[in-house]
Coordinates of C-alpha atoms in Angstrom, one line a residue:
M1 CA 67.9 160.6 283.3
L2 CA 70.6 158.1 282.4
Y3 CA 68.3 156.5 279.9
L4 CA 67.6 159.9 278.4
A5 CA 71.2 161.0 278.3
Y6 CA 72.2 157.7 276.6
Q7 CA 69.4 157.9 274.2
Q8 CA 70.3 161.5 273.3
L9 CA 73.9 160.4 272.9
K10 CA 72.9 157.5 270.6
T11 CA 70.5 159.7 268.6
S12 CA 73.3 162.5 268.2
E13 CA 75.8 159.6 267.2
H14 CA 73.3 158.3 264.6
D15 CA 72.5 161.6 263.2
A16 CA 76.2 162.4 262.8
Y17 CA 76.8 159.1 261.2
Q18 CA 73.7 159.5 258.8
Q19 CA 74.7 163.2 257.9
S20 CA 78.2 162.1 257.4
L21 CA 77.1 159.3 255.0
A22 CA 74.8 161.7 253.2
N23 CA 77.6 164.3 252.9
V24 CA 80.1 161.8 251.6
N25 CA 77.6 160.7 249.0
T26 CA 76.7 164.2 248.1
A27 CA 80.4 165.3 247.7
S28 CA 81.0 162.2 245.6
N29 CA 78.2 163.1 243.3
L30 CA 79.2 166.8 242.9
I31 CA 82.8 166.0 242.1
S32 CA 81.9 163.2 239.8
A33 CA 79.6 165.5 237.9
Q34 CA 82.4 168.1 237.6
I35 CA 84.8 165.4 236.2
E36 CA 82.2 164.1 233.9
A37 CA 81.5 167.6 232.6
A38 CA 85.2 167.9 231.9
I39 CA 85.3 164.6 230.0
S40 CA 82.5 166.0 227.7
K41 CA 84.8 169.1 227.1
L42 CA 87.7 166.8 226.3
Y43 CA 85.5 165.0 223.7
L44 CA 84.5 168.3 222.3
L45 CA 88.2 169.3 222.0
E46 CA 89.0 166.1 220.2
D47 CA 86.3 166.6 217.5
T48 CA 88.0 169.9 216.4
T49 CA 89.6 169.6 212.9
S50 CA 92.5 172.2 213.2
V51 CA 94.9 173.7 215.6
S52 CA 93.2 177.1 215.4
K53 CA 89.8 175.6 216.1
F54 CA 91.2 173.6 218.9
D55 CA 92.8 176.7 220.5
N56 CA 89.7 178.7 220.0
T57 CA 87.5 175.9 221.6
A58 CA 90.0 175.6 224.4
Q59 CA 90.0 179.4 225.1
R60 CA 86.2 179.5 225.1
I61 CA 86.0 176.6 227.6
L62 CA 88.5 178.3 229.9
K63 CA 86.8 181.6 229.7
H64 CA 83.3 180.2 230.7
N65 CA 84.5 177.7 233.3
P66 CA 86.4 179.2 236.2
V67 CA 86.9 175.8 237.7
Y68 CA 89.4 174.9 235.1
S69 CA 93.0 176.2 235.6
D70 CA 94.4 175.3 232.2
I71 CA 94.1 173.1 229.2
I72 CA 97.3 171.2 228.1
Y73 CA 98.1 169.6 224.7
V74 CA 100.7 167.0 224.8
N75 CA 102.5 165.7 221.7
N76 CA 103.7 162.2 222.7
V77 CA 106.0 162.1 219.7
T78 CA 108.0 165.2 220.3
G79 CA 107.4 165.3 224.0
Q80 CA 106.2 168.9 223.6
Y81 CA 103.6 170.3 226.3
R82 CA 101.5 173.3 225.2
S83 CA 99.5 175.4 227.7
M84 CA 96.4 177.2 226.3
K85 CA 97.2 180.1 228.9
L86 CA 100.8 180.2 227.8
K87 CA 102.1 179.2 231.2
P88 CA 105.2 177.1 231.9
T89 CA 104.6 173.4 231.7
N90 CA 107.4 172.1 234.0
S91 CA 104.9 171.0 236.7
E92 CA 103.0 168.8 234.1
K93 CA 106.2 167.0 233.1
N94 CA 106.8 165.9 236.7
A95 CA 107.5 162.2 236.7
H96 CA 105.9 161.8 240.1
I97 CA 102.4 162.5 238.8
Q98 CA 100.3 159.4 239.0
W99 CA 97.3 158.6 236.9
S100 CA 94.2 156.5 237.8
K101 CA 92.3 155.3 234.7
L102 CA 88.6 155.7 234.5
S103 CA 88.4 152.2 232.9
K104 CA 84.6 151.9 233.5
L105 CA 84.2 154.9 231.1
S106 CA 87.1 154.5 228.8
N107 CA 90.7 153.3 228.9
Q108 CA 91.6 156.6 227.2
L109 CA 90.5 158.6 230.3
A110 CA 92.4 159.1 233.6
V111 CA 92.6 161.4 236.5
S112 CA 95.9 162.6 237.9
S113 CA 97.3 162.8 241.5
L114 CA 97.6 166.3 243.1
Y115 CA 100.5 168.4 241.9
E116 CA 101.7 171.9 242.3
K117 CA 101.1 174.1 239.4
K118 CA 103.2 177.0 240.7
P119 CA 104.1 177.6 244.5
G120 CA 100.7 177.6 246.5
Q121 CA 98.5 176.6 243.6
W122 CA 97.6 173.0 243.7
V123 CA 95.6 171.3 240.7
F124 CA 94.7 168.0 239.4
A125 CA 93.9 167.0 235.7
V126 CA 91.7 164.8 233.7
R127 CA 93.5 163.3 230.8
Y128 CA 92.2 162.1 227.5
T129 CA 94.5 160.0 225.3
P130 CA 92.5 159.4 222.0
T131 CA 95.6 158.3 220.1
Q132 CA 99.3 157.3 220.9
E133 CA 100.4 160.5 219.2
H134 CA 98.8 163.1 221.6
Q135 CA 97.0 163.8 224.9
I136 CA 94.7 166.6 226.1
W137 CA 94.5 167.5 229.7
I138 CA 92.0 169.7 231.5
E139 CA 93.4 171.1 234.9
F140 CA 91.1 171.9 237.8
D141 CA 91.7 175.1 239.8
L142 CA 91.0 173.8 243.3
M143 CA 90.5 177.2 244.8
H144 CA 87.3 177.3 242.8
T145 CA 86.4 173.6 242.7
T146 CA 86.5 173.2 246.5
Q147 CA 83.8 175.8 247.1
S148 CA 81.0 173.4 246.1
L149 CA 81.7 171.4 249.3
R150 CA 81.7 174.2 251.7
G151 CA 78.0 174.0 252.4
L152 CA 78.2 170.4 253.5
R153 CA 78.1 170.3 257.3
T154 CA 77.9 167.6 259.9
L155 CA 76.0 168.8 263.0
T156 CA 77.6 172.0 264.1
D157 CA 81.4 171.8 263.6
G158 CA 81.8 169.1 261.0
Y159 CA 82.6 169.3 257.4
V160 CA 83.6 167.3 254.4
F161 CA 87.1 167.0 252.8
V162 CA 88.8 164.9 250.2
I163 CA 92.3 163.3 250.2
D164 CA 94.5 162.2 247.3
R165 CA 95.6 158.7 248.2
N166 CA 98.6 158.9 246.0
T167 CA 100.2 161.9 247.9
G168 CA 98.3 161.8 251.2
R169 CA 97.4 165.5 250.7
L170 CA 94.2 167.3 250.8
I171 CA 92.7 167.8 247.4
F172 CA 89.3 169.5 248.5
H173 CA 88.8 171.2 251.8
A174 CA 86.3 173.7 253.3
D175 CA 89.4 176.0 254.0
P176 CA 91.2 176.7 250.8
N177 CA 94.4 177.4 252.6
R178 CA 94.5 173.7 253.6
I179 CA 94.5 172.5 250.0
G180 CA 97.8 170.6 249.2
T181 CA 98.8 170.2 252.9
P182 CA 99.3 166.6 254.4
S183 CA 96.1 165.2 256.0
V184 CA 96.3 164.3 259.6
S185 CA 93.2 162.2 259.5
F186 CA 94.4 160.1 256.6
H187 CA 97.9 159.5 258.1
G188 CA 96.2 159.0 261.6
G189 CA 94.7 155.6 260.7
I190 CA 92.4 155.7 257.6
S191 CA 95.3 155.0 255.3
E192 CA 96.1 151.8 257.3
L193 CA 92.5 150.6 257.2
I194 CA 92.2 151.2 253.3
S195 CA 95.6 149.4 252.9
H196 CA 93.9 146.4 254.7
G197 CA 91.0 146.4 252.2
S198 CA 88.4 148.5 254.3
L199 CA 87.4 151.0 251.5
F200 CA 84.4 152.2 253.4
G201 CA 83.8 152.6 257.2
D202 CA 84.1 154.9 260.1
H203 CA 87.2 156.0 262.2
E204 CA 88.0 158.1 265.3
Y205 CA 91.3 160.1 265.7
Y206 CA 92.7 162.8 267.8
Y207 CA 93.5 166.2 266.2
R208 CA 94.1 169.7 267.9
D209 CA 92.9 168.5 271.4
Q210 CA 89.6 167.1 270.0
Y211 CA 88.6 163.6 269.2
K212 CA 87.2 163.5 265.7
V213 CA 84.5 161.0 264.6
S214 CA 84.4 160.5 260.8
V215 CA 83.1 158.3 258.0
Y216 CA 85.3 157.7 255.0
D217 CA 84.8 156.2 251.4
A218 CA 87.6 155.2 249.2
D219 CA 85.6 153.2 246.8
N220 CA 85.9 155.4 243.7
P221 CA 88.0 155.3 240.5
F222 CA 89.8 158.6 241.1
N223 CA 92.0 157.0 244.0
W224 CA 90.6 159.6 246.5
V225 CA 89.2 159.3 250.0
F226 CA 86.1 161.2 250.9
I227 CA 85.8 162.0 254.6
S228 CA 83.0 163.6 256.6
G229 CA 82.8 163.9 260.3
T230 CA 82.8 166.2 263.4
D231 CA 84.2 166.6 266.9
R232 CA 83.2 164.1 269.6
S233 CA 82.3 167.1 271.7
D234 CA 79.8 168.2 269.0
I235 CA 78.0 164.9 269.5
L236 CA 78.2 165.0 273.3
Q237 CA 77.0 168.5 273.8
D238 CA 73.3 167.8 273.7
S239 CA 73.5 165.0 276.4
Y240 CA 75.5 166.9 279.0
Q241 CA 72.5 168.3 280.8
F242 CA 70.9 164.8 281.2
S243 CA 74.3 163.3 282.2
L244 CA 74.8 165.6 285.2
A245 CA 71.4 164.7 286.6
A246 CA 71.7 161.1 285.9
L247 CA 74.8 160.7 288.1
V248 CA 72.7 161.1 291.2
I249 CA 70.4 158.1 290.4
A250 CA 72.7 156.0 288.2
S251 CA 73.8 153.6 290.9
L252 CA 70.2 152.5 291.6
L253 CA 68.8 152.3 288.0
V254 CA 71.6 151.5 285.8
I255 CA 71.2 147.8 285.6
A256 CA 67.5 147.8 285.2
I257 CA 67.3 150.5 282.8
G258 CA 70.2 149.3 280.9
F259 CA 68.8 145.7 280.4
K260 CA 65.4 147.1 279.5
Y261 CA 66.8 149.5 277.0
L262 CA 68.9 147.0 275.4
S263 CA 66.1 144.6 275.1
Q264 CA 63.8 147.3 273.5
R265 CA 66.5 148.5 271.3
F266 CA 67.2 145.1 270.1
N267 CA 63.7 144.3 269.3
Q268 CA 63.2 147.6 267.6
S269 CA 66.4 147.2 265.6
I270 CA 65.3 143.7 264.5
R271 CA 61.9 144.9 263.4
E272 CA 63.5 147.8 261.4
L273 CA 65.7 145.3 259.7
S274 CA 62.7 143.5 258.1
Q275 CA 61.3 146.9 257.0
Q276 CA 64.3 147.7 254.8
E277 CA 63.4 148.1 251.1
T278 CA 66.9 147.9 249.4
L279 CA 69.9 145.7 249.8
T280 CA 72.0 148.9 250.6
D281 CA 69.7 149.8 253.4
Y282 CA 69.6 146.2 254.6
K283 CA 73.4 146.0 254.7
Q284 CA 73.8 149.3 256.6
H285 CA 71.1 148.4 259.1
L286 CA 72.6 145.0 259.8
R287 CA 76.0 146.6 260.4
F288 CA 74.2 149.0 262.7
I289 CA 72.7 146.1 264.7
L290 CA 76.1 144.4 265.0
D291 CA 77.7 147.7 266.0
Q292 CA 75.3 148.0 268.9
F293 CA 75.3 144.5 270.2
C294 CA 78.6 143.0 269.3
D295 CA 82.1 144.1 269.9
H296 CA 84.0 143.8 266.6
K297 CA 86.8 145.3 264.4
G298 CA 84.8 145.3 261.1
V299 CA 81.9 143.7 259.2
Q300 CA 81.8 142.5 255.6
F301 CA 78.6 141.4 253.9
C302 CA 78.3 139.3 250.7
L303 CA 75.3 138.2 248.7
Y304 CA 75.4 134.8 247.0
D305 CA 73.8 133.9 243.7
N306 CA 73.1 130.2 243.4
N307 CA 72.5 130.3 239.7
H308 CA 76.0 131.5 238.8
G309 CA 77.9 130.8 242.1
H310 CA 78.8 134.5 242.5
F311 CA 79.7 136.1 245.8
S312 CA 79.0 139.8 245.5
T313 CA 79.6 142.8 247.7
I314 CA 77.3 145.9 247.6
D315 CA 78.9 149.4 247.5
F316 CA 77.6 152.6 249.0
H317 CA 75.4 153.5 246.0
G318 CA 73.8 150.0 245.7
N319 CA 75.9 148.6 242.9
T320 CA 77.0 144.9 243.3
H321 CA 80.4 143.7 242.5
V322 CA 81.4 140.0 242.0
V323 CA 84.4 139.3 244.1
L324 CA 84.5 135.5 243.8
T325 CA 82.8 132.6 241.9
D326 CA 83.0 129.3 243.9
K327 CA 80.1 127.0 244.2
N328 CA 82.4 124.6 246.2
L329 CA 83.0 127.2 248.9
A330 CA 79.2 127.8 249.1
A331 CA 78.7 124.1 249.6
Q332 CA 80.9 124.2 252.7
F333 CA 78.6 126.6 254.6
E334 CA 76.0 124.8 256.7
P335 CA 72.6 126.2 258.0
N336 CA 72.6 127.1 261.7
I337 CA 76.5 126.8 261.9
I338 CA 78.4 129.9 262.9
K339 CA 82.1 129.3 262.8
N340 CA 84.8 131.2 264.9
V341 CA 87.7 131.1 262.5
S342 CA 91.4 132.0 263.2
S343 CA 93.4 134.2 260.7
R344 CA 95.1 131.1 259.4
G345 CA 91.8 129.3 258.7
A346 CA 90.3 132.0 256.5
D347 CA 88.4 130.6 253.5
T348 CA 89.0 131.8 250.0
L349 CA 86.2 134.6 250.2
A350 CA 87.5 136.0 253.5
K351 CA 90.9 136.2 251.8
K352 CA 89.4 138.0 248.8
L353 CA 87.9 140.4 251.3
Q354 CA 91.3 140.8 253.0
I355 CA 90.1 139.6 256.3
T356 CA 93.4 138.7 258.2
S357 CA 92.3 138.5 261.7
R358 CA 90.1 136.2 263.8
H359 CA 86.5 136.4 262.8
Y360 CA 83.0 134.8 262.7
A361 CA 81.7 133.4 259.5
I362 CA 78.0 133.8 259.7
P363 CA 76.2 132.1 256.6
L364 CA 72.6 133.3 255.8
F365 CA 70.2 130.7 254.3
D366 CA 66.8 130.6 252.7
K367 CA 65.7 127.1 253.8
S368 CA 68.5 125.0 252.4
E369 CA 69.8 127.6 249.9
L370 CA 72.8 129.9 250.8
I371 CA 71.8 133.6 250.1
G372 CA 74.5 135.5 251.9
V373 CA 77.5 135.5 254.2
V374 CA 78.5 137.9 257.0
Y375 CA 82.2 138.1 258.2
M376 CA 82.7 139.8 261.6
Q377 CA 86.2 140.4 262.8
V378 CA 86.8 140.2 266.4
S379 CA 89.5 140.4 269.0
Y380 CA 88.0 137.8 271.3
S381 CA 84.9 135.5 271.3
T382 CA 81.6 137.0 271.8
F383 CA 78.3 135.4 272.9
K384 CA 77.1 133.0 270.3
S385 CA 73.6 133.2 271.5
I386 CA 73.4 136.8 270.5
L387 CA 74.9 136.0 267.1
H388 CA 72.4 133.2 266.5
L389 CA 69.5 135.5 267.4
I390 CA 70.7 138.2 265.0
R391 CA 71.4 135.6 262.3
N392 CA 67.9 134.1 262.5
Y393 CA 66.2 137.5 261.9
A394 CA 68.8 138.5 259.3
E395 CA 68.1 135.3 257.3
I396 CA 64.3 135.9 257.4
S397 CA 64.6 139.6 256.4
L398 CA 67.0 139.0 253.6
A399 CA 65.0 136.1 252.1
N400 CA 61.9 138.2 252.1
L401 CA 63.7 141.2 250.7
I402 CA 65.1 139.2 247.8
L403 CA 61.9 137.6 247.1
N404 CA 60.0 140.9 247.2
Q405 CA 62.4 142.7 245.0
S406 CA 62.3 139.9 242.5
L407 CA 58.6 139.7 242.4
R408 CA 57.9 143.5 242.4
S409 CA 60.6 145.0 240.3
Q410 CA 63.0 142.7 238.5
D411 CA 63.1 141.0 235.1
V412 CA 63.5 137.3 235.8
M413 CA 66.1 136.7 233.1
T414 CA 68.4 139.7 233.4
H415 CA 67.6 140.8 237.0
L416 CA 67.3 144.3 235.7
D417 CA 64.2 146.4 236.6
N418 CA 61.0 145.5 234.7
K419 CA 58.7 147.7 232.7
L420 CA 56.4 148.6 235.7
T421 CA 59.3 149.6 237.8
I422 CA 60.9 152.0 235.3
R423 CA 57.5 153.5 234.4
G424 CA 56.9 154.3 238.1
E425 CA 60.4 155.9 238.3
I426 CA 59.6 158.1 235.3
D427 CA 56.5 159.2 237.2
N428 CA 58.7 160.0 240.3
H429 CA 61.0 162.2 238.2
L430 CA 58.4 164.2 236.1
G431 CA 59.4 167.9 236.3
H432 CA 63.0 167.1 237.4
T433 CA 65.7 168.9 235.3
N434 CA 68.5 167.0 233.6
V435 CA 66.8 163.5 233.9
F436 CA 66.8 161.7 230.6
F437 CA 65.2 158.5 229.3
A438 CA 66.7 156.2 226.6
L439 CA 65.2 153.3 224.6
I440 CA 67.6 150.7 223.4
D441 CA 66.9 148.1 220.8
I442 CA 69.2 145.2 219.7
D443 CA 69.7 145.5 215.9
H444 CA 68.6 142.6 213.8
F445 CA 67.8 140.3 216.8
K446 CA 65.6 138.0 214.8
R447 CA 68.6 137.4 212.5
I448 CA 70.8 136.5 215.4
N449 CA 68.2 134.0 216.6
D450 CA 67.7 132.5 213.2
T451 CA 71.6 132.3 212.4
H452 CA 72.9 131.2 215.8
S453 CA 69.9 129.8 217.7
H454 CA 67.6 131.2 220.4
L455 CA 70.2 130.2 223.0
C456 CA 72.6 132.6 221.5
G457 CA 69.9 135.3 221.4
D458 CA 69.4 134.8 225.1
L459 CA 73.2 135.3 225.7
V460 CA 73.2 138.5 223.6
I461 CA 70.2 139.7 225.9
L462 CA 72.3 138.9 229.0
K463 CA 75.5 140.5 227.5
T464 CA 73.5 143.6 226.8
A465 CA 72.2 143.8 230.3
E466 CA 75.7 143.3 231.7
M467 CA 77.1 146.1 229.6
M468 CA 74.3 148.4 230.7
E469 CA 75.1 147.8 234.3
K470 CA 78.8 148.6 233.7
C471 CA 78.2 151.8 231.6
F472 CA 75.2 153.3 233.6
K473 CA 76.4 153.1 237.3
K474 CA 74.4 154.3 240.3
P475 CA 73.7 157.0 241.5
K476 CA 73.6 158.7 238.1
A477 CA 71.6 155.7 236.7
I478 CA 68.1 155.9 238.2
S479 CA 66.8 152.7 236.8
L480 CA 68.0 150.1 234.2
A481 CA 65.2 147.9 232.7
R482 CA 64.4 145.3 230.2
Y483 CA 61.4 146.7 228.4
G484 CA 60.4 143.5 226.7
G485 CA 62.1 141.0 224.2
E486 CA 65.3 142.7 222.8
E487 CA 64.3 146.2 224.0
F488 CA 65.8 147.8 227.1
C489 CA 65.6 151.4 228.6
V490 CA 67.6 153.5 231.0
L491 CA 66.5 156.5 233.1
F492 CA 69.4 158.5 234.1
H493 CA 70.9 161.9 235.2
A494 CA 73.0 164.0 232.8
T495 CA 74.5 167.5 233.1
D496 CA 72.8 168.4 229.8
E497 CA 71.6 167.2 226.5
H498 CA 75.2 166.7 225.1
D499 CA 76.1 164.7 228.2
A500 CA 73.1 162.5 227.9
Y501 CA 74.0 161.9 224.2
E502 CA 77.6 161.1 225.2
Q503 CA 76.6 158.6 227.9
C504 CA 74.4 156.7 225.5
D505 CA 77.0 156.9 222.6
I506 CA 79.6 155.5 224.8
F507 CA 77.3 152.5 225.7
R508 CA 76.6 152.1 221.9
Q509 CA 80.4 151.9 221.2
V510 CA 80.9 149.5 224.2
I511 CA 78.4 147.2 222.6
D512 CA 79.8 147.6 219.1
H513 CA 83.3 146.6 220.4
A514 CA 82.1 143.8 222.7
N515 CA 83.4 140.4 221.9
M516 CA 81.0 137.3 222.4
N517 CA 81.8 133.8 221.5
F518 CA 79.0 131.2 220.9
S519 CA 80.0 127.5 220.0
G520 CA 83.4 128.7 218.8
R521 CA 82.1 131.5 216.5
D522 CA 82.4 135.3 217.1
V523 CA 79.0 137.0 217.4
H524 CA 78.9 140.6 216.8
F525 CA 75.8 142.7 217.4
T526 CA 74.9 146.4 217.7
V527 CA 72.2 148.5 219.3
S528 CA 70.1 151.6 218.3
I529 CA 69.2 154.1 220.9
G530 CA 66.5 156.8 221.1
V531 CA 67.1 159.5 223.9
T532 CA 64.8 162.2 225.4
N533 CA 64.5 164.3 228.4
V534 CA 61.7 163.4 230.9
K535 CA 58.6 165.3 229.7
E536 CA 55.2 166.2 231.1
S537 CA 54.0 162.7 231.4
Q538 CA 55.2 159.1 231.4
H539 CA 53.5 158.4 228.0
V540 CA 54.9 161.4 226.2
T541 CA 58.4 160.6 227.5
I542 CA 58.2 157.1 226.2
G543 CA 56.7 158.1 223.0
A544 CA 59.4 160.7 222.3
A545 CA 62.2 158.2 223.0
D546 CA 60.4 155.7 220.8
K547 CA 60.2 158.2 218.0
A548 CA 63.9 158.9 218.3
L549 CA 64.7 155.1 218.3
Y550 CA 62.7 154.7 215.1
Q551 CA 64.8 157.5 213.6
A552 CA 68.0 155.7 214.6
K553 CA 66.9 152.6 212.9
G554 CA 66.0 154.6 209.8
L555 CA 69.5 156.1 209.8
G556 CA 71.0 152.5 209.3
R557 CA 70.9 151.3 213.0
N558 CA 73.9 151.3 215.4
Q559 CA 73.0 155.0 215.9
V560 CA 72.0 157.3 218.8
V561 CA 69.4 160.0 218.2
L562 CA 68.5 162.7 220.7
N563 CA 64.9 164.0 220.8
T564 CA 64.4 166.7 223.4
F565 CA 61.6 168.8 221.8
R566 CA 58.3 168.8 223.4
F567 CA 55.3 167.7 221.4

């Protein structure tokens, strides 16, 4: 009975954790999609050629989009603020409004902190600053916007909410009356964790006579915190019936059952670690193992690239971020050596990760080659035999995962997906709405090779791959691939055809303005792009994109052509 009670409790905890992770991810996607849709409206407004056309377009946008509260035009020269709904603009002139730039999209775009439009009406805005002379704002009516999150539940009593880190107030909540109020959970410990560099994790706090268990994610460009969780009692309720019966026999069986359970659980967890198919799943499962069998205050996992000396973290969506380039530090790690390090002895990578307390530095090797590092913060020493055992299996699993991913799905040069991988992804998304495919070709690539050498051509290919990863981020990007030679392709989500075109044109502009120096000479290059929606088959989809690419080249290159008509 004790085993069943404990098993049920762990299952409920795991279910709550997994549901919370899924809800945070879904909420992030829903809100990101709304903001990206607003950005496309801002670009549409900027394209208007007169004040009357601007006003007519703005009124049409407000009429058909109830999530928008207002559109504001700001003249930076005169300081005039003009509301499309003819409302007072004193709230928009508030000097306390803070802006978070969406630099990965454009330095001209930013999202505001939460502010009060009028008593009881809280809004935030997306701002577009195309020139030094003027700005355009789209304000979101949170009474409407927050409704998209009401259906996200964790177990029975849990839900999802979002906090503005600038103000500490609720910006999205299942209860509209809570919007704009200070968040107890944020000020109850999550803000402190974030200030110490833990942008993602779990947290437990006390609120209204209940212990709350939550997962939070602050790793986003909006300066917001997404939180999902439920009451501790919600997790415990399924295990109560087993617990009452277990008390009768617990004194006789607890040691034997506990030891057997932990052994089985450890063996099962280790086996599952070797079965993970992505680095994100590997990271989460390794954290899950350490949570089960080690007492710690936090875990950080970094991959190491021997070719470039990069230490990289992996975010919730599977994107990698280089946090440090230091081959000398990598050389200091030794196989089979786990170091217990004081706060003063932290290495440069630990400092970059803002690890300020005692911790274990656990290097992961593939033979003699460093492939990753795990930092586990602790209050006191733990059994090194357990850490060595976990480390041994983690090394084998990570080495096999990296090798299998490289062999199965990656282009050797760019580390993007290969042709077979993206073709498979197209097949997996046939019949899906709002999924688009783009073929990208580097213009006059032979001329680059002939003029600057093939080494320069290789650097142009690597630069293009790097810009693709920055412009097409997961989870919106399904697959980024090198199709062959100087040709690349992207399978991605978009809200509509206009959004798909805009995403590709932003990438084209980024390439057009990219600076690359080779042997003391500036090298400028452009790309042509053909875009289509996913059609009835892989071959038809690729053919339609190829036809659009051919048209883009015919128009003079450095163009994006959209082809969404069925053959």
